[in-house]
Amino acid sequence: MDAAHDRPARGYEAVLFDLDGVVTRTADVHAAAWKALFDDFLREHARREGKPFQPFEHGDYLAFVDGKPRYEGVRGFLASRGIVLPDGAPDDEPGAWTVHGLGLRKDVLFLERLRDEGVEVFGEAVALIKTLRAAGVKTAVVTSSRNGREVLHVAGLEPLFDVRLDGLDAAVLHLRGKPFPDPFLKAAELLGVAPARAIVVEDSLPGVESARRGGFGLVVGLDHGGTADALADHGADLVVGSLGGLDVDRLAQAVATRRAARRAARLAWQVEQEGFDPAREHAMESLFAVGNGYLGVRGSPDRPLPGSQGDLFVAGIYDRKHLPRPYSEQEFLGDGRDDNLYSELVSMPFPFRVSVEVDGCVLEVGGPHMRQYQRRLDLRRAELHGAVSFDVGAGRRVEIRTRRCASQADLHLVLQEVRVCLANHSGELAVDFSLADPELAARHPHLTAAGVEEIDGVEVHVFRTLASGFVIALASRAMRIGEDRAAVRWRGSASIGETRRFLRCTAIYTSRDTDDPRKAAVDHVRAIGPEAIDAAFREHAERWAGIWDAADIRIPGSPATEQALRFNACHLTSAADRDPRISVGGRALTGRAYEGHIFWDVEMFKLPFYLYTAPDVARCLLLYRHHTLDGARRRAREFGNRGAFYAWESTVTGDDVTPRAIRLKTTGKVIPIFTGTQQIHITADVAHAVWRYWEATRDEVFLRDVGLEILIETARYWASRVVRGPRGWHIRGVVGPDEYHHGVDDNAYTNWMARDNVEKAIEALRWAESRYARERAALAERLRLEPAEVEQWSDVTAELYCPGPDARGVIEQFEGFFDLPRYPLPAEERFRAPISRLFEWDEINRLQVIKQADVLMLLHVFPDAFPRDIVEANYRYYEPLTDHGSSLSPGIHAAIAARLGLREDAERYWRESLWLDLSNSMSNSALGIHPACMGATWQALVFGFLGVRFDEEGPVVDPDAAARLPEDWHGVSTTLAWRGRRHRVHAGREVAP
Ligand code: IFM
């Protein structure tokens, strides 16, 4: 506010007005001239063609001519009638049958009318312009009409404008017409005012769009009736019905509001850390990781600190468990885990390592010379930016700016830019790009170095994993801009204020990709010069633009929510490749927790995000389950069953790599882990995802060649896993999604999912019989599937005991759960389950306390299976028993509470889920971000708050959705992919002007 006058500080120096429709009512004169022109022409054209005459309508005027440069108007309208005329030339006879001839004729008709009848002037506009000028604001008029000057002259308005720019000027200056911003930008330049400090007032859609494109401080749309939404859609920040309500202060207020909104919108596309905090560094490394699904790199500083975990992970590169390494949480040590070659994701050396020295002083983040530190993840481009300043003694400042990314356009490449500026002194600069890690053995114990070399300035490192024998090659090429060569190290003098810019690309290949990863990596970077690195940054950004087209979620009113959702979508996208041999691990490629193992998290939590934003990624994740079917078959046999029993924790082969026990570092106590043998619902989870993919895509080739086999083998597993009992078929001795109870019978979630699995297998077989009988028969023969076996499945679906609601409407989580004593869960343990709970596994097994959504997960997966009162009864029963010891839990609770309209609960759980990593609320983000939680959050929004269901046409938003959105959200908009098309979904309240 302007303190002296208690008015808003103005924030703008000029206002640019469109002429026709804003200052003068010339539209009628124009429209009449166009009509006279085209009606004459069309009449004659129809006569010559022997066709009926169809006159020029007002709709044609609005659609093709209004606000456009004259010749574009002629061309556009004629094209709409399928008429093409030669362009002709500016000296054509007015009325000649060329684009120019007709345009010139229109001019003649217009001027005749203008001179005969004069022009009406809008008094409100004139009053506003006079007020602005009296307050010292510059004014301009910008029109695409070539008769602009004539109109101003006839109306006597010339003295009201410092700059007058019309269609003739634009032609002389070679300015492109609206919707290009050129004329407005030129007018601002002539006024000597930056576009951001100027306002544009427009009434036409192309005009509004051109002002938006020009980056003006405010775009005012003048609505003559019925165009308010369209003006706003084209970029008007403020839409008014008349200029009468505007004055200097009102415009200032609007500029300030717009500026704040723009700033918030900018911030909603980035995550920033100011200042360096060693205590939070490992968590920050996870949050600021960059990846492209093929690889991921933690967000350590470019010069890693001694304790940095600047790991590079390449999807699919696992090695035998390295015992001294902790399993998941730091408390634990794995035991007896040396039987699988691929039990641990391999951490590799940091590929962005750079060391900078100025006058012999080493510039280290967190070191004695550092003054300022900022790390910023640009979510729009998935680029990590760093800005660090140092004082190298006696006030000599050095600024370092960096950016890096894992290319989405070329998955084997990581790209890096480093700018060093000696801000206020000259000195000796040394930059060392070597990737050599002096602590390789300690930091990356799975690797042996198998060669280091420098060839023509390219540094090459080759490693081999100890037990699994994968070969990994990194070839790094760094270049200084201005020098035509690559080098690993630079030394030279730098002058005051000069910025030295370096670009580096590092190619990474493994023996999973090629027989000769070293050659592939070297060849790849050799082909890339500095311009190519800049281009590679751009291509990467373009890929991300496409990703956001499909995945972005707009929530006007809550930029903080948009920011967190984008952070999640950025990580989920960075986690998944399109390689059918791999899937997304428990912490993606951002940390060591869960050793890169692949859980049900993929199918039940993350897959919906991919399925409805990037269905081809979802397909690949399912191909991974197909690829690992043999492992699942081996496992079924091992347990005396048939078909395929998917591993609870899986890596390369599909064999189970779940630890069997953990030994506490502190006391040495051994804690058995039952999930590996008993958490069998994962098999049905995979089948569920197959069917979900099929429903969303109708990808017949997939179902025929991939999905069907998974469905058959998983159904076969269940049919051999069930046992006969008092209520038909039963499933005994399992762990449900709630991992605090083991060895339980008839877990509701497991049984419901198993039945669904078998039903879908039968349905898929029927479908294949009708569509692809030959392929179905071949598959049945290969799998030795007899009709009698399928009949037995029908019996299982009919008689598998699936617990239903009791008299209170509550479904028992498993047989006997209701008989267990309730555990009075203290409030502080909710969302913060004490780690010791896992150590008291035996005691917990006998109490009503649960780790995560279990029955509620069932209600989430089958949203139409139960009426609202049953869902509510179960929510009210189980929610108070849940400590949310898993990050997967809050999102599912938010989804159900939102569906039930329990706003307070929905918002509380939503916040827990949405900001879980950004607030490190589980205190374990240091070991990697939580992608399943991010997927659950996405589901809470789409299926909970929006209540989306799909029908044959596409997604349908619950009609009550708008009412249950959090208060500060004006609405939610996104797109969802369904059967080959992207569909816009939206729910919202009216946006306040
Ligand atoms: O799959 C989950 C499980 O549901 C809870 N513990 C963590 C696992 C990996 O995220």
Tab-separated table of C-alpha atoms in Angstrom, residues 125-463:
chain	number	residue	atom	x	y	z
A	125	ALA	CA	-13.360	4.379	-21.755
A	126	VAL	CA	-12.596	8.012	-22.420
A	127	ALA	CA	-13.197	8.883	-18.759
A	128	LEU	CA	-10.859	6.097	-17.618
A	129	ILE	CA	-8.138	7.144	-20.045
A	130	LYS	CA	-8.357	10.737	-18.849
A	131	THR	CA	-8.149	9.655	-15.191
A	132	LEU	CA	-5.126	7.509	-15.904
A	133	ARG	CA	-3.332	10.265	-17.753
A	134	ALA	CA	-4.082	12.727	-15.000
A	135	ALA	CA	-2.431	10.281	-12.588
A	136	GLY	CA	0.690	10.123	-14.752
A	137	VAL	CA	-0.037	6.779	-16.377
A	138	LYS	CA	1.003	6.522	-20.028
A	139	THR	CA	-1.580	5.325	-22.510
A	140	ALA	CA	-1.459	3.718	-25.914
A	141	VAL	CA	-3.972	2.460	-28.407
A	142	VAL	CA	-3.183	-0.712	-30.331
A	143	THR	CA	-5.434	-1.928	-33.098
A	144	SER	CA	-5.054	-4.330	-35.961
A	145	SER	CA	-7.345	-2.138	-38.050
A	146	ARG	CA	-5.520	-0.445	-40.891
A	147	ASN	CA	-7.941	2.443	-40.457
A	148	GLY	CA	-7.075	2.984	-36.837
A	149	ARG	CA	-5.703	6.457	-37.358
A	150	GLU	CA	-8.691	7.461	-39.426
A	151	VAL	CA	-11.046	6.269	-36.684
A	152	LEU	CA	-9.133	8.159	-34.002
A	153	HIS	CA	-9.159	11.223	-36.158
A	154	VAL	CA	-12.875	11.074	-36.950
A	155	ALA	CA	-13.615	10.524	-33.244
A	156	GLY	CA	-11.186	13.245	-32.108
A	157	LEU	CA	-9.361	10.865	-29.763
A	158	GLU	CA	-5.763	11.339	-30.896
A	159	PRO	CA	-4.658	13.503	-27.928
A	160	LEU	CA	-5.624	10.729	-25.479
A	161	PHE	CA	-2.719	8.480	-26.409
A	162	ASP	CA	1.053	8.724	-26.153
A	163	VAL	CA	1.436	5.936	-28.689
A	164	ARG	CA	-0.937	4.973	-31.501
A	165	LEU	CA	-0.214	1.776	-33.366
A	166	ASP	CA	-2.570	0.510	-36.045
A	167	GLY	CA	-2.626	-2.155	-38.732
A	168	LEU	CA	-0.697	-0.009	-41.183
A	169	ASP	CA	2.098	0.541	-38.672
A	170	ALA	CA	2.154	-3.170	-37.952
A	171	ALA	CA	2.573	-3.920	-41.651
A	172	VAL	CA	5.402	-1.401	-42.027
A	173	LEU	CA	7.150	-2.746	-38.917
A	174	HIS	CA	6.548	-6.379	-39.978
A	175	LEU	CA	4.716	-7.181	-36.766
A	176	ARG	CA	2.698	-10.357	-36.642
A	177	GLY	CA	-0.951	-9.803	-35.807
A	178	LYS	CA	-2.930	-10.991	-32.812
A	179	PRO	CA	-2.809	-13.528	-31.224
A	180	PHE	CA	0.937	-12.883	-31.528
A	181	PRO	CA	1.980	-10.325	-28.966
A	182	ASP	CA	4.088	-8.225	-31.362
A	183	PRO	CA	1.931	-5.057	-31.655
A	184	PHE	CA	1.412	-4.762	-27.893
A	185	LEU	CA	5.095	-5.396	-27.240
A	186	LYS	CA	6.039	-2.756	-29.794
A	187	ALA	CA	3.677	-0.233	-28.218
A	188	ALA	CA	5.162	-0.917	-24.774
A	189	GLU	CA	8.625	-0.454	-26.215
A	190	LEU	CA	7.618	2.862	-27.776
A	191	LEU	CA	6.214	3.967	-24.418
A	192	GLY	CA	9.473	2.920	-22.753
A	193	VAL	CA	7.653	0.612	-20.320
A	194	ALA	CA	8.416	-3.043	-19.622
A	195	PRO	CA	5.449	-5.316	-20.483
A	196	ALA	CA	5.324	-6.550	-16.885
A	197	ARG	CA	4.652	-2.932	-15.827
A	198	ALA	CA	1.866	-2.404	-18.338
A	199	ILE	CA	-1.821	-3.334	-18.528
A	200	VAL	CA	-3.706	-4.344	-21.657
A	201	VAL	CA	-7.444	-3.804	-22.085
A	202	GLU	CA	-8.971	-5.980	-24.803
A	203	ASP	CA	-12.338	-7.350	-25.809
A	204	SER	CA	-11.424	-9.919	-28.448
A	205	LEU	CA	-10.171	-13.403	-27.690
A	206	PRO	CA	-7.097	-13.202	-29.969
A	207	GLY	CA	-6.316	-9.824	-28.435
A	208	VAL	CA	-6.487	-11.180	-24.903
A	209	GLU	CA	-4.369	-14.117	-25.906
A	210	SER	CA	-1.745	-11.905	-27.500
A	211	ALA	CA	-1.500	-9.830	-24.306
A	212	ARG	CA	-1.137	-12.980	-22.217
A	213	ARG	CA	1.598	-14.244	-24.498
A	214	GLY	CA	3.358	-10.912	-24.207
A	215	GLY	CA	3.745	-11.313	-20.443
A	216	PHE	CA	1.871	-8.125	-19.542
A	217	GLY	CA	1.363	-7.230	-15.904
A	218	LEU	CA	-2.402	-7.479	-16.182
A	219	VAL	CA	-4.806	-8.391	-18.949
A	220	VAL	CA	-8.285	-6.896	-18.614
A	221	GLY	CA	-10.965	-8.595	-20.696
A	222	LEU	CA	-13.991	-6.506	-21.611
A	223	ASP	CA	-17.051	-8.710	-21.925
A	224	HIS	CA	-19.858	-7.373	-24.098
A	225	GLY	CA	-22.021	-10.290	-23.048
A	226	GLY	CA	-21.481	-14.046	-23.015
A	227	THR	CA	-17.709	-14.075	-23.481
A	228	ALA	CA	-16.568	-13.801	-19.851
A	229	ASP	CA	-15.482	-17.452	-19.562
A	230	ALA	CA	-13.814	-17.465	-22.952
A	231	LEU	CA	-11.919	-14.269	-22.145
A	232	ALA	CA	-10.721	-15.810	-18.877
A	233	ASP	CA	-9.789	-19.030	-20.671
A	234	HIS	CA	-7.723	-17.066	-23.170
A	235	GLY	CA	-5.795	-15.371	-20.396
A	236	ALA	CA	-7.733	-12.389	-19.050
A	237	ASP	CA	-6.784	-11.867	-15.407
A	238	LEU	CA	-9.742	-9.603	-14.790
A	239	VAL	CA	-12.987	-9.682	-16.749
A	240	VAL	CA	-15.308	-6.671	-16.544
A	241	GLY	CA	-18.640	-5.900	-18.171
A	242	SER	CA	-17.780	-2.236	-18.584
A	243	LEU	CA	-14.811	0.043	-18.007
A	244	GLY	CA	-16.981	2.204	-15.758
A	245	GLY	CA	-15.922	0.391	-12.578
A	246	LEU	CA	-12.205	0.759	-13.220
A	247	ASP	CA	-9.955	3.460	-11.896
A	248	VAL	CA	-6.287	3.893	-11.036
A	249	ASP	CA	-6.585	2.095	-7.667
A	250	ARG	CA	-8.765	-0.746	-8.812
A	251	LEU	CA	-6.257	-1.531	-11.540
A	252	ALA	CA	-3.415	-1.292	-9.026
A	253	GLN	CA	-5.203	-3.752	-6.772
A	254	ALA	CA	-5.729	-6.145	-9.648
A	255	VAL	CA	-2.069	-5.910	-10.654
A	256	ALA	CA	-0.994	-6.689	-7.085
A	257	THR	CA	-3.361	-9.651	-6.843
A	258	ARG	CA	-2.210	-10.960	-10.185
A	259	ARG	CA	1.420	-10.601	-9.206
A	260	ALA	CA	0.885	-12.517	-5.972
A	261	ALA	CA	-0.992	-15.235	-7.849
A	262	ARG	CA	1.769	-15.495	-10.434
A	263	ARG	CA	4.383	-15.770	-7.734
A	264	ALA	CA	2.380	-18.456	-5.977
A	265	ALA	CA	1.922	-20.245	-9.299
A	266	ARG	CA	5.672	-20.103	-9.885
A	267	LEU	CA	6.378	-21.443	-6.418
A	268	ALA	CA	3.903	-24.245	-7.037
A	269	TRP	CA	6.320	-25.523	-9.670
A	270	GLN	CA	9.333	-25.803	-7.427
A	271	VAL	CA	10.584	-27.212	-4.152
A	272	GLU	CA	13.281	-25.222	-2.514
A	273	GLN	CA	15.683	-25.567	0.386
A	274	GLU	CA	17.405	-22.473	1.724
A	275	GLY	CA	20.500	-22.955	3.854
A	276	PHE	CA	22.430	-26.126	4.471
A	277	ASP	CA	21.509	-28.371	7.381
A	278	PRO	CA	23.763	-31.390	7.889
A	279	ALA	CA	21.173	-33.042	10.157
A	280	ARG	CA	18.584	-33.104	7.361
A	281	GLU	CA	20.996	-33.731	4.538
A	282	HIS	CA	20.197	-37.385	3.886
A	283	ALA	CA	16.482	-36.674	3.740
A	284	MET	CA	17.178	-33.775	1.366
A	285	GLU	CA	19.239	-36.077	-0.837
A	286	SER	CA	16.136	-38.229	-1.245
A	287	LEU	CA	13.721	-35.367	-1.921
A	288	PHE	CA	16.046	-33.748	-4.430
A	289	ALA	CA	16.865	-36.946	-6.303
A	290	VAL	CA	16.525	-36.854	-10.085
A	291	GLY	CA	15.689	-39.890	-12.177
A	292	ASN	CA	14.165	-41.228	-15.356
A	293	GLY	CA	13.226	-44.765	-14.413
A	294	TYR	CA	16.332	-46.230	-15.983
A	295	LEU	CA	18.438	-44.572	-13.310
A	296	GLY	CA	18.112	-42.346	-10.284
A	297	VAL	CA	20.636	-40.114	-8.540
A	298	ARG	CA	20.252	-38.732	-5.050
A	299	GLY	CA	20.363	-34.984	-4.661
A	300	SER	CA	23.744	-34.601	-2.961
A	301	PRO	CA	25.786	-31.445	-3.494
A	302	ASP	CA	27.963	-31.506	-6.585
A	303	ARG	CA	30.962	-31.989	-4.401
A	304	PRO	CA	29.702	-34.742	-2.087
A	305	LEU	CA	30.502	-34.371	1.594
A	306	PRO	CA	32.302	-37.146	3.452
A	307	GLY	CA	28.976	-38.508	4.766
A	308	SER	CA	26.978	-37.954	1.566
A	309	GLN	CA	24.890	-40.746	0.141
A	310	GLY	CA	25.153	-39.509	-3.402
A	311	ASP	CA	24.084	-42.868	-4.758
A	312	LEU	CA	23.416	-43.594	-8.371
A	313	PHE	CA	21.000	-46.487	-8.825
A	314	VAL	CA	20.321	-48.215	-12.107
A	315	ALA	CA	17.033	-50.105	-12.221
A	316	GLY	CA	17.546	-53.849	-12.338
A	317	ILE	CA	21.140	-53.838	-11.088
A	318	TYR	CA	21.058	-55.913	-7.925
A	319	ASP	CA	23.666	-57.896	-6.103
A	320	ARG	CA	23.770	-60.409	-3.301
A	321	LYS	CA	22.998	-58.870	0.077
A	322	HIS	CA	25.969	-57.225	1.638
A	323	LEU	CA	25.622	-58.176	5.262
A	324	PRO	CA	27.156	-55.240	7.066
A	325	ARG	CA	24.574	-53.035	5.366
A	326	PRO	CA	21.406	-52.194	7.303
A	327	TYR	CA	18.090	-53.527	6.124
A	328	SER	CA	15.668	-50.695	5.694
A	329	GLU	CA	15.718	-48.914	9.025
A	330	GLN	CA	19.064	-48.251	10.600
A	331	GLU	CA	18.058	-50.272	13.639
A	332	PHE	CA	18.155	-53.535	11.792
A	333	LEU	CA	20.675	-55.890	10.401
A	334	GLY	CA	19.697	-58.496	7.914
A	335	ASP	CA	20.561	-62.087	8.651
A	336	GLY	CA	20.862	-65.248	6.611
A	337	ARG	CA	20.245	-63.402	3.365
A	338	ASP	CA	23.064	-64.693	1.232
A	339	ASP	CA	21.070	-67.108	-0.873
A	340	ASN	CA	19.944	-64.782	-3.612
A	341	LEU	CA	22.214	-63.176	-6.154
A	342	TYR	CA	19.884	-60.234	-6.617
A	343	SER	CA	18.741	-59.329	-3.158
A	344	GLU	CA	19.984	-55.741	-2.924
A	345	LEU	CA	19.832	-52.758	-5.263
A	346	VAL	CA	23.403	-51.680	-5.958
A	347	SER	CA	24.512	-48.187	-5.084
A	348	MET	CA	27.011	-46.714	-7.533
A	349	PRO	CA	29.226	-43.633	-7.534
A	350	PHE	CA	27.736	-40.184	-7.844
A	351	PRO	CA	27.767	-39.083	-11.504
A	352	PHE	CA	27.622	-35.309	-10.842
A	353	ARG	CA	30.839	-35.045	-8.830
A	354	VAL	CA	32.639	-31.721	-9.372
A	355	SER	CA	35.249	-30.024	-7.276
A	356	VAL	CA	35.945	-26.295	-7.551
A	357	GLU	CA	38.946	-24.435	-6.126
A	358	VAL	CA	39.618	-20.717	-6.233
A	359	ASP	CA	43.085	-19.503	-5.371
A	360	GLY	CA	43.781	-22.894	-3.842
A	361	CYS	CA	40.708	-22.738	-1.590
A	362	VAL	CA	38.432	-25.782	-1.871
A	363	LEU	CA	34.782	-24.753	-2.137
A	364	GLU	CA	32.754	-27.167	-0.120
A	365	VAL	CA	29.078	-27.047	0.764
A	366	GLY	CA	28.778	-26.809	4.540
A	367	GLY	CA	32.482	-25.905	4.729
A	368	PRO	CA	34.036	-22.847	6.371
A	369	HIS	CA	33.909	-20.719	3.206
A	370	MET	CA	30.261	-21.243	2.389
A	371	ARG	CA	27.978	-18.233	2.889
A	372	GLN	CA	24.714	-19.112	1.183
A	373	TYR	CA	23.198	-22.301	-0.066
A	374	GLN	CA	20.069	-22.997	-2.055
A	375	ARG	CA	18.826	-26.183	-3.692
A	376	ARG	CA	15.737	-26.002	-5.884
A	377	LEU	CA	13.911	-28.740	-7.706
A	378	ASP	CA	12.300	-27.274	-10.814
A	379	LEU	CA	9.303	-29.565	-11.063
A	380	ARG	CA	8.267	-28.392	-14.501
A	381	ARG	CA	11.501	-29.702	-15.960
A	382	ALA	CA	12.598	-32.166	-13.268
A	383	GLU	CA	15.877	-30.309	-12.972
A	384	LEU	CA	17.789	-29.752	-9.779
A	385	HIS	CA	19.307	-26.291	-9.425
A	386	GLY	CA	21.955	-25.312	-6.932
A	387	ALA	CA	23.157	-21.841	-5.975
A	388	VAL	CA	26.022	-21.555	-3.524
A	389	SER	CA	28.136	-18.599	-2.618
A	390	PHE	CA	31.492	-18.692	-0.909
A	391	ASP	CA	33.876	-16.228	0.636
A	392	VAL	CA	37.400	-17.334	-0.151
A	393	GLY	CA	38.954	-14.796	2.184
A	394	ALA	CA	39.010	-11.035	2.573
A	395	GLY	CA	35.505	-10.688	1.190
A	396	ARG	CA	36.345	-12.334	-2.144
A	397	ARG	CA	33.054	-13.817	-3.318
A	398	VAL	CA	32.591	-16.823	-5.566
A	399	GLU	CA	29.158	-17.788	-6.871
A	400	ILE	CA	28.467	-21.255	-8.190
A	401	ARG	CA	25.252	-22.098	-10.019
A	402	THR	CA	24.517	-25.635	-11.110
A	403	ARG	CA	21.721	-27.595	-12.677
A	404	ARG	CA	21.349	-31.262	-13.429
A	405	CYS	CA	18.846	-33.774	-14.705
A	406	ALA	CA	18.439	-37.390	-15.679
A	407	SER	CA	17.334	-37.048	-19.259
A	408	GLN	CA	13.812	-38.181	-20.085
A	409	ALA	CA	14.667	-38.004	-23.771
A	410	ASP	CA	17.787	-40.180	-23.586
A	411	LEU	CA	17.583	-42.478	-20.595
A	412	HIS	CA	21.292	-43.315	-20.520
A	413	LEU	CA	22.311	-39.697	-20.059
A	414	VAL	CA	22.654	-37.455	-17.067
A	415	LEU	CA	23.272	-33.791	-17.851
A	416	GLN	CA	24.922	-31.113	-15.804
A	417	GLU	CA	25.734	-27.449	-16.054
A	418	VAL	CA	28.147	-25.604	-13.751
A	419	ARG	CA	28.671	-21.831	-13.761
A	420	VAL	CA	31.401	-20.301	-11.655
A	421	CYS	CA	31.701	-16.557	-11.195
A	422	LEU	CA	34.388	-14.723	-9.241
A	423	ALA	CA	32.023	-11.943	-8.284
A	424	ASN	CA	34.359	-9.217	-7.056
A	425	HIS	CA	37.920	-10.316	-7.725
A	426	SER	CA	40.137	-12.075	-10.233
A	427	GLY	CA	41.892	-15.277	-9.355
A	428	GLU	CA	42.988	-18.780	-10.183
A	429	LEU	CA	40.160	-21.184	-10.882
A	430	ALA	CA	40.470	-24.961	-10.913
A	431	VAL	CA	37.561	-27.242	-11.739
A	432	ASP	CA	37.878	-31.005	-11.439
A	433	PHE	CA	35.182	-33.156	-13.027
A	434	SER	CA	36.655	-36.516	-12.119
A	435	LEU	CA	34.087	-39.088	-11.014
A	436	ALA	CA	36.676	-41.077	-9.072
A	437	ASP	CA	35.266	-41.779	-5.621
A	438	PRO	CA	38.065	-41.918	-3.060
A	439	GLU	CA	35.835	-44.000	-0.789
A	440	LEU	CA	34.478	-46.422	-3.341
A	441	ALA	CA	34.830	-49.528	-1.182
A	442	ALA	CA	33.088	-47.999	1.831
A	443	ARG	CA	30.322	-46.246	-0.043
A	444	HIS	CA	29.652	-48.751	-2.777
A	445	PRO	CA	30.620	-52.136	-1.380
A	446	HIS	CA	28.946	-54.126	-4.147
A	447	LEU	CA	31.384	-52.852	-6.759
A	448	THR	CA	34.875	-53.712	-7.816
A	449	ALA	CA	36.584	-51.231	-10.084
A	450	ALA	CA	37.227	-52.889	-13.444
A	451	GLY	CA	38.990	-50.027	-15.189
A	452	VAL	CA	39.501	-46.271	-15.165
A	453	GLU	CA	40.788	-44.391	-18.198
A	454	GLU	CA	40.833	-41.009	-19.846
A	455	ILE	CA	40.423	-40.966	-23.612
A	456	ASP	CA	40.509	-37.575	-25.344
A	457	GLY	CA	39.231	-35.841	-22.261
A	458	VAL	CA	36.492	-38.426	-21.639
A	459	GLU	CA	36.760	-40.145	-18.280
A	460	VAL	CA	35.593	-43.748	-18.211
A	461	HIS	CA	34.888	-45.894	-15.163
A	462	VAL	CA	33.948	-49.532	-15.388
A	463	PHE	CA	32.660	-51.505	-12.390
